[in-house]
Amino acid sequence: MSQINVTRSSMPYYEEYCEEIKDLWESRWLTNMGVKHNRLKGELCEYLKVPNTELFCNGHIALYCAIKALRLTGEIITTPFTFASTTNAIVQAGCTPVFCDVADDYTIDTTKIEELITERTSAILAVHVYGNICDVEAIEKIAKKHSLRVIYDAAHAFGVEYRGRGICTYGDISMLSFHATKVFHTIEGGALCYNDASLTPEIVKQRGFGLNGEEIDCFGTNGKMNEFCAAMGLCNLRHIDDEIKSRGEAYELYEKLLSGVNGLTLLPLRDGIKQNFAYYPVLFDKAVFGKSRDEVAALLAENGVVARKYFYPLVSSNKEFSEDLSYLTPRAEEFSKNVLCLPMYAHLGAADIERICKIILE
Ligand SMILES: *Cc1c(COP(=O)(O)O)cnc(C)c1O
């Protein structure tokens, strides 16, 4: 039986990509805000319903540049239920992450943010998880009350809308990842989306070595997106609606086969979301279901199905911290030990999904 991976990168038609990159042999303009880059930027603004966007070589560097562009210092309240990138970007930008526990839906628990605010707090860096979104309204209220900046790690939330509004219009800046494993990709890539156009010069300088004409304004990094990656993005964007629709069909079949099973919790979604079906996480309660997350993952692996313990381990267990900080956020710790992301990608076959669910439920 063939192996089923947890994800599979979407690909445009081979000829389509070749056609898209053809003129690069004429122009020899391979990176630094070329034609493909500029076109992709414009098309993404429209698709994502955001007023401003800047493209990057990956999501991580974009997030780092967002923190630097807002000139954040001191403490940033964030969540440990995320990919290593979120915390690493905070530390690399010279700030201290302060971990807040998560709510039932894996996003930051907004009832626990205020007790963590000190005079050193400069921002909240929250994460939209699995395509579900944070309580953006509660976060906005807290941020306003305490004069804090808000950044969203929206790596999981490409194309998600909330009450008809692009999710990346919430907060000061949202980061998207266009990594090969994400719903939309440019092989490697990322973006920052934001409402306030006056942030653009600072973001661009942070991305481009701190250069400003003939002056060097700051210790910027190099985060530019090259033309071949932008071309891949232009191709993938033409097919994105079909891709998301196909993911939705897979999602629906999982829901049908797994909902109502005692001991399994499926992804709780906030009301008013237009989903992107990025992931299919299942939370296992061994005491009720009979099998633990790790036992199910092993059973699937034996049968050629690769599921992902995601997010595991918690980023607060990073060995560079003076101690394992996971104990500070018991709920995130519990989710991290018991959640499993099942295979999810466009054109994942119904027979494969049925096989996966049968293995789990047997
Ligand atoms: C993928 C991801 C990132 C990092 O994005 P890259 O493009 O791989 O650098 C950051 N945060 C989360 C939540 C992610 O899933």
XYZ file of C-alpha atoms and ligand atoms in Angstrom:
377
model
C 0.000 0.000 0.000
C 1.354 3.423 -0.886
C 2.430 5.798 1.847
C 0.211 8.753 2.701
C 2.108 11.786 3.923
C 0.752 14.388 6.314
C 0.967 16.969 3.555
C 1.736 17.255 -0.144
C 2.871 20.462 -1.802
C 0.539 21.805 -4.435
C 2.135 22.178 -7.872
C 1.059 24.190 -10.902
C 1.259 22.523 -14.307
C 4.900 22.048 -15.310
C 4.379 23.922 -18.585
C 2.639 26.716 -16.732
C 5.640 27.319 -14.492
C 8.074 27.094 -17.432
C 6.008 29.691 -19.283
C 5.974 31.948 -16.235
C 9.772 31.960 -15.816
C 10.621 32.156 -19.537
C 11.099 35.930 -19.685
C 13.586 35.807 -16.816
C 16.110 34.482 -19.354
C 15.547 37.671 -21.349
C 15.547 40.163 -18.493
C 18.164 38.441 -16.302
C 16.458 40.206 -13.378
C 16.438 37.376 -10.846
C 15.732 39.063 -7.526
C 15.348 42.495 -5.834
C 11.762 43.574 -6.556
C 11.485 42.286 -10.110
C 8.427 42.022 -12.330
C 7.203 38.709 -10.835
C 7.664 39.971 -7.295
C 5.711 43.149 -7.967
C 2.906 41.354 -9.764
C 2.539 38.776 -7.000
C 2.467 41.514 -4.379
C -0.423 43.237 -6.138
C -2.388 40.045 -6.704
C -1.955 38.970 -3.081
C -3.207 42.310 -1.748
C -6.363 41.798 -3.736
C -6.834 38.122 -2.873
C -6.185 38.626 0.831
C -8.245 41.839 1.040
C -5.365 43.746 2.669
C -4.268 47.310 1.837
C -0.496 46.728 2.144
C 1.807 43.755 1.820
C 5.542 43.175 1.479
C 7.001 39.861 0.358
C 9.861 37.945 1.998
C 12.156 34.964 1.482
C 10.277 33.082 4.210
C 7.769 33.628 6.993
C 10.284 33.528 9.807
C 12.394 36.421 8.539
C 9.175 38.330 7.843
C 8.094 37.900 11.468
C 11.513 38.984 12.715
C 11.333 42.086 10.493
C 7.835 42.892 11.789
C 9.112 42.977 15.381
C 12.098 45.122 14.345
C 9.997 47.456 12.175
C 7.674 48.210 15.108
C 10.799 48.805 17.229
C 9.482 46.542 19.965
C 11.512 46.122 23.141
C 11.120 44.370 26.492
C 8.465 41.680 26.846
C 6.122 40.292 24.223
C 3.153 38.229 25.374
C 2.830 35.204 23.134
C 1.686 31.588 23.032
C 3.766 28.429 23.355
C 1.338 26.470 21.155
C 3.073 27.367 17.899
C 5.987 26.519 15.655
C 9.522 27.301 16.907
C 9.663 30.296 14.553
C 7.342 32.522 16.630
C 9.407 32.404 19.814
C 12.735 32.394 17.996
C 11.825 35.583 16.128
C 11.003 37.336 19.422
C 14.316 36.330 20.997
C 16.352 37.052 17.848
C 14.812 40.545 17.732
C 16.104 41.164 21.270
C 12.804 40.782 23.147
C 11.649 38.407 25.866
C 8.731 36.045 25.208
C 6.167 35.792 28.006
C 4.044 32.696 27.563
C 0.275 32.875 27.938
C -1.791 29.682 28.005
C -4.250 28.791 25.257
C -8.029 28.421 25.161
C -10.114 25.406 24.060
C -9.504 26.226 20.405
C -5.676 26.251 20.707
C -5.379 30.043 20.310
C -4.153 32.431 23.032
C -6.492 32.571 26.045
C -7.452 36.245 26.079
C -8.742 36.022 29.680
C -5.155 35.348 30.810
C -3.326 38.088 28.877
C -3.868 41.032 31.206
C -2.379 39.344 34.292
C 0.878 38.953 32.323
C 1.207 42.625 31.365
C 4.036 44.502 33.106
C 5.607 47.932 32.531
C 8.043 46.155 30.190
C 5.345 44.707 27.907
C 5.402 46.185 24.408
C 3.229 43.850 22.360
C 1.064 40.772 21.965
C 2.220 38.238 19.365
C -0.685 35.850 18.901
C -0.962 32.882 16.537
C -3.915 31.797 14.416
C -3.803 28.021 14.776
C -4.731 25.359 12.154
C -6.717 27.899 10.103
C -8.856 28.790 13.097
C -8.374 32.354 14.334
C -7.668 34.126 17.622
C -10.293 36.146 19.462
C -9.173 39.208 17.492
C -11.782 41.493 19.060
C -10.733 40.720 22.653
C -7.063 41.131 21.723
C -7.790 44.491 20.096
C -9.578 45.683 23.225
C -6.728 44.662 25.561
C -4.106 46.183 23.263
C -5.948 49.482 23.075
C -6.461 49.653 26.844
C -2.750 49.047 27.573
C -1.270 50.752 24.476
C 0.298 47.567 23.158
C 1.146 46.635 19.577
C -0.354 43.486 18.082
C 1.342 41.105 15.645
C -0.331 37.976 14.330
C 1.518 34.898 13.198
C -0.958 34.055 10.431
C 1.171 31.302 8.871
C -1.811 28.929 9.131
C -4.418 31.427 8.027
C -3.782 32.198 4.360
C -7.026 33.357 2.743
C -9.069 33.096 5.929
C -11.752 35.729 6.327
C -13.629 36.758 9.436
C -17.050 38.358 8.924
C -16.090 39.085 5.318
C -12.867 40.833 6.279
C -9.368 39.556 5.408
C -7.910 38.100 8.610
C -4.611 39.894 8.004
C -6.271 43.289 8.477
C -6.424 42.675 12.248
C -3.627 43.912 14.501
C -0.701 46.111 13.447
C 1.007 43.498 11.264
C 0.213 39.910 10.236
C 2.821 37.442 9.002
C 2.076 34.813 6.366
C 4.301 31.875 5.465
C 4.450 30.633 1.881
C 6.489 27.549 2.731
C 6.017 24.529 0.456
C 3.846 22.785 3.067
C 1.362 25.633 3.479
C -2.032 26.133 1.809
C -0.467 28.635 -0.603
C 3.263 28.533 -1.317
C 6.127 30.086 -3.246
C 8.453 27.105 -2.459
C 9.920 29.220 0.368
C 8.437 32.610 1.048
C 6.424 34.828 3.304
C 4.747 38.189 3.657
C 3.796 40.921 6.061
C 0.322 42.453 5.728
C -0.672 45.681 7.474
C -3.142 48.562 7.361
C -0.837 51.495 8.118
C 1.100 52.379 4.947
C 3.512 54.525 6.952
C 5.096 51.273 8.191
C 6.317 50.414 4.684
C 9.693 52.243 4.714
C 10.696 50.652 8.023
C 9.627 47.163 6.889
C 11.484 47.547 3.586
C 14.655 48.703 5.355
C 14.555 45.819 7.803
C 14.195 43.440 4.846
C 17.003 45.047 2.817
C 20.135 45.446 4.948
C 18.896 48.710 6.503
C 19.653 50.548 3.273
C 17.825 53.783 2.519
C 19.119 55.275 -0.726
C 22.699 56.231 -0.027
C 22.283 55.911 3.723
C 22.319 52.940 6.078
C 19.567 53.498 8.625
C 19.631 50.317 10.708
C 21.099 46.822 11.063
C 18.633 45.241 8.657
C 18.753 41.673 7.408
C 18.256 40.207 3.916
C 14.733 38.894 3.494
C 13.949 39.499 -0.171
C 11.844 37.144 -2.309
C 13.470 36.074 -5.588
C 11.772 35.966 -9.000
C 11.593 32.155 -9.281
C 9.720 31.924 -5.985
C 7.432 34.803 -6.971
C 6.737 33.027 -10.299
C 5.725 29.886 -8.403
C 3.406 32.052 -6.327
C 1.808 33.585 -9.432
C 1.097 30.087 -10.778
C -0.197 28.702 -7.479
C -2.450 31.698 -6.922
C -4.309 30.893 -10.157
C -5.362 27.550 -8.666
C -5.807 28.503 -5.027
C -9.603 28.495 -4.980
C -9.717 24.957 -6.407
C -7.062 23.834 -3.943
C -8.988 25.186 -0.963
C -12.234 23.725 -2.270
C -10.621 20.304 -2.589
C -9.186 20.576 0.923
C -12.689 21.422 2.090
C -14.009 18.175 0.646
C -11.349 16.196 2.506
C -12.150 18.129 5.676
C -15.839 17.392 5.353
C -15.263 13.661 4.931
C -13.050 13.546 8.042
C -15.778 15.408 9.943
C -18.363 12.904 8.814
C -16.269 9.889 9.809
C -14.856 11.177 13.111
C -17.475 13.431 14.678
C -19.444 12.043 17.589
C -16.720 9.540 18.550
C -16.225 9.545 22.340
C -12.766 10.706 23.369
C -12.007 12.568 20.138
C -12.209 16.348 19.927
C -12.254 17.884 16.463
C -11.159 21.443 15.665
C -13.449 24.009 17.323
C -13.896 26.992 14.994
C -14.831 30.554 15.757
C -18.156 31.689 14.243
C -18.057 33.817 11.112
C -14.939 32.287 9.540
C -14.357 31.556 5.877
C -12.038 28.583 6.353
C -8.924 27.526 4.451
C -8.887 23.889 5.694
C -5.163 24.113 6.405
C -4.928 21.238 8.879
C -6.983 18.424 10.352
C -6.086 18.157 14.043
C -7.680 15.575 16.329
C -7.317 15.703 20.112
C -7.198 12.281 21.797
C -8.431 11.601 25.330
C -6.987 8.184 26.107
C -9.115 7.635 29.217
C -12.247 7.794 27.069
C -11.066 6.766 23.601
C -8.823 3.898 24.745
C -5.777 4.855 22.674
C -3.361 7.707 23.234
C -2.185 10.174 20.576
C 1.210 8.479 20.475
C -0.362 5.021 20.128
C -2.550 6.220 17.247
C 0.451 7.891 15.538
C 2.437 4.642 15.804
C -0.485 2.589 14.497
C -0.872 4.904 11.508
C 2.882 4.782 10.833
C 2.765 0.961 10.794
C 0.137 1.282 8.097
C 2.090 3.735 5.969
C 0.273 6.872 7.126
C 2.397 9.775 8.337
C 0.520 11.974 10.794
C 2.230 14.869 12.564
C 2.521 15.653 16.276
C 1.998 19.340 15.725
C 2.792 21.390 17.744
C 5.081 19.154 19.742
C 7.112 19.793 21.761
C 6.064 23.190 23.107
C 8.417 25.998 22.095
C 8.648 26.957 25.775
C 10.756 23.787 26.287
C 13.574 25.238 24.156
C 16.834 24.238 25.874
C 18.161 27.794 25.692
C 15.662 28.884 28.349
C 17.040 28.606 31.880
C 14.431 25.907 32.552
C 11.640 24.102 30.711
C 8.839 26.691 30.855
C 6.075 24.333 29.697
C 4.649 24.055 33.222
C 3.541 27.710 33.000
C 0.919 26.835 30.383
C -0.672 23.512 31.446
C -3.373 23.553 28.831
C -0.958 24.094 25.954
C 1.193 21.316 27.389
C -1.744 18.933 27.474
C -2.778 19.770 23.887
C 0.785 19.359 22.703
C 0.896 15.806 24.114
C -2.509 14.746 22.798
C -3.123 16.380 19.440
C -2.357 14.769 16.095
C -2.648 16.363 12.658
C -3.968 13.884 10.116
C -2.990 13.999 6.421
C -4.567 17.027 4.760
C -3.943 18.380 1.299
C -5.790 19.132 -1.928
C -6.835 16.005 -3.844
C -6.305 13.673 -0.903
C -8.488 10.753 -1.988
C -11.706 9.758 -0.232
C -10.517 6.126 -0.089
C -7.352 7.249 1.693
C -9.340 9.242 4.242
C -11.600 6.262 4.844
C -8.556 4.050 5.372
C -7.000 6.534 7.818
C -10.192 6.791 9.873
C -10.641 3.025 9.909
C -7.137 2.567 11.344
C -7.861 5.159 14.041
C -11.244 3.757 15.008
C -10.476 0.040 14.824
C 5.381 27.672 8.904
C 5.264 28.504 10.124
C 6.168 29.542 10.418
C 7.442 29.777 9.637
O 7.297 30.015 8.329
P 8.506 29.749 7.304
O 8.000 30.299 6.024
O 8.739 28.270 7.253
O 9.702 30.490 7.801
C 5.921 30.332 11.514
N 4.863 30.118 12.319
C 3.993 29.124 12.101
C 2.829 28.957 13.014
C 4.174 28.267 11.007
O 3.317 27.255 10.825
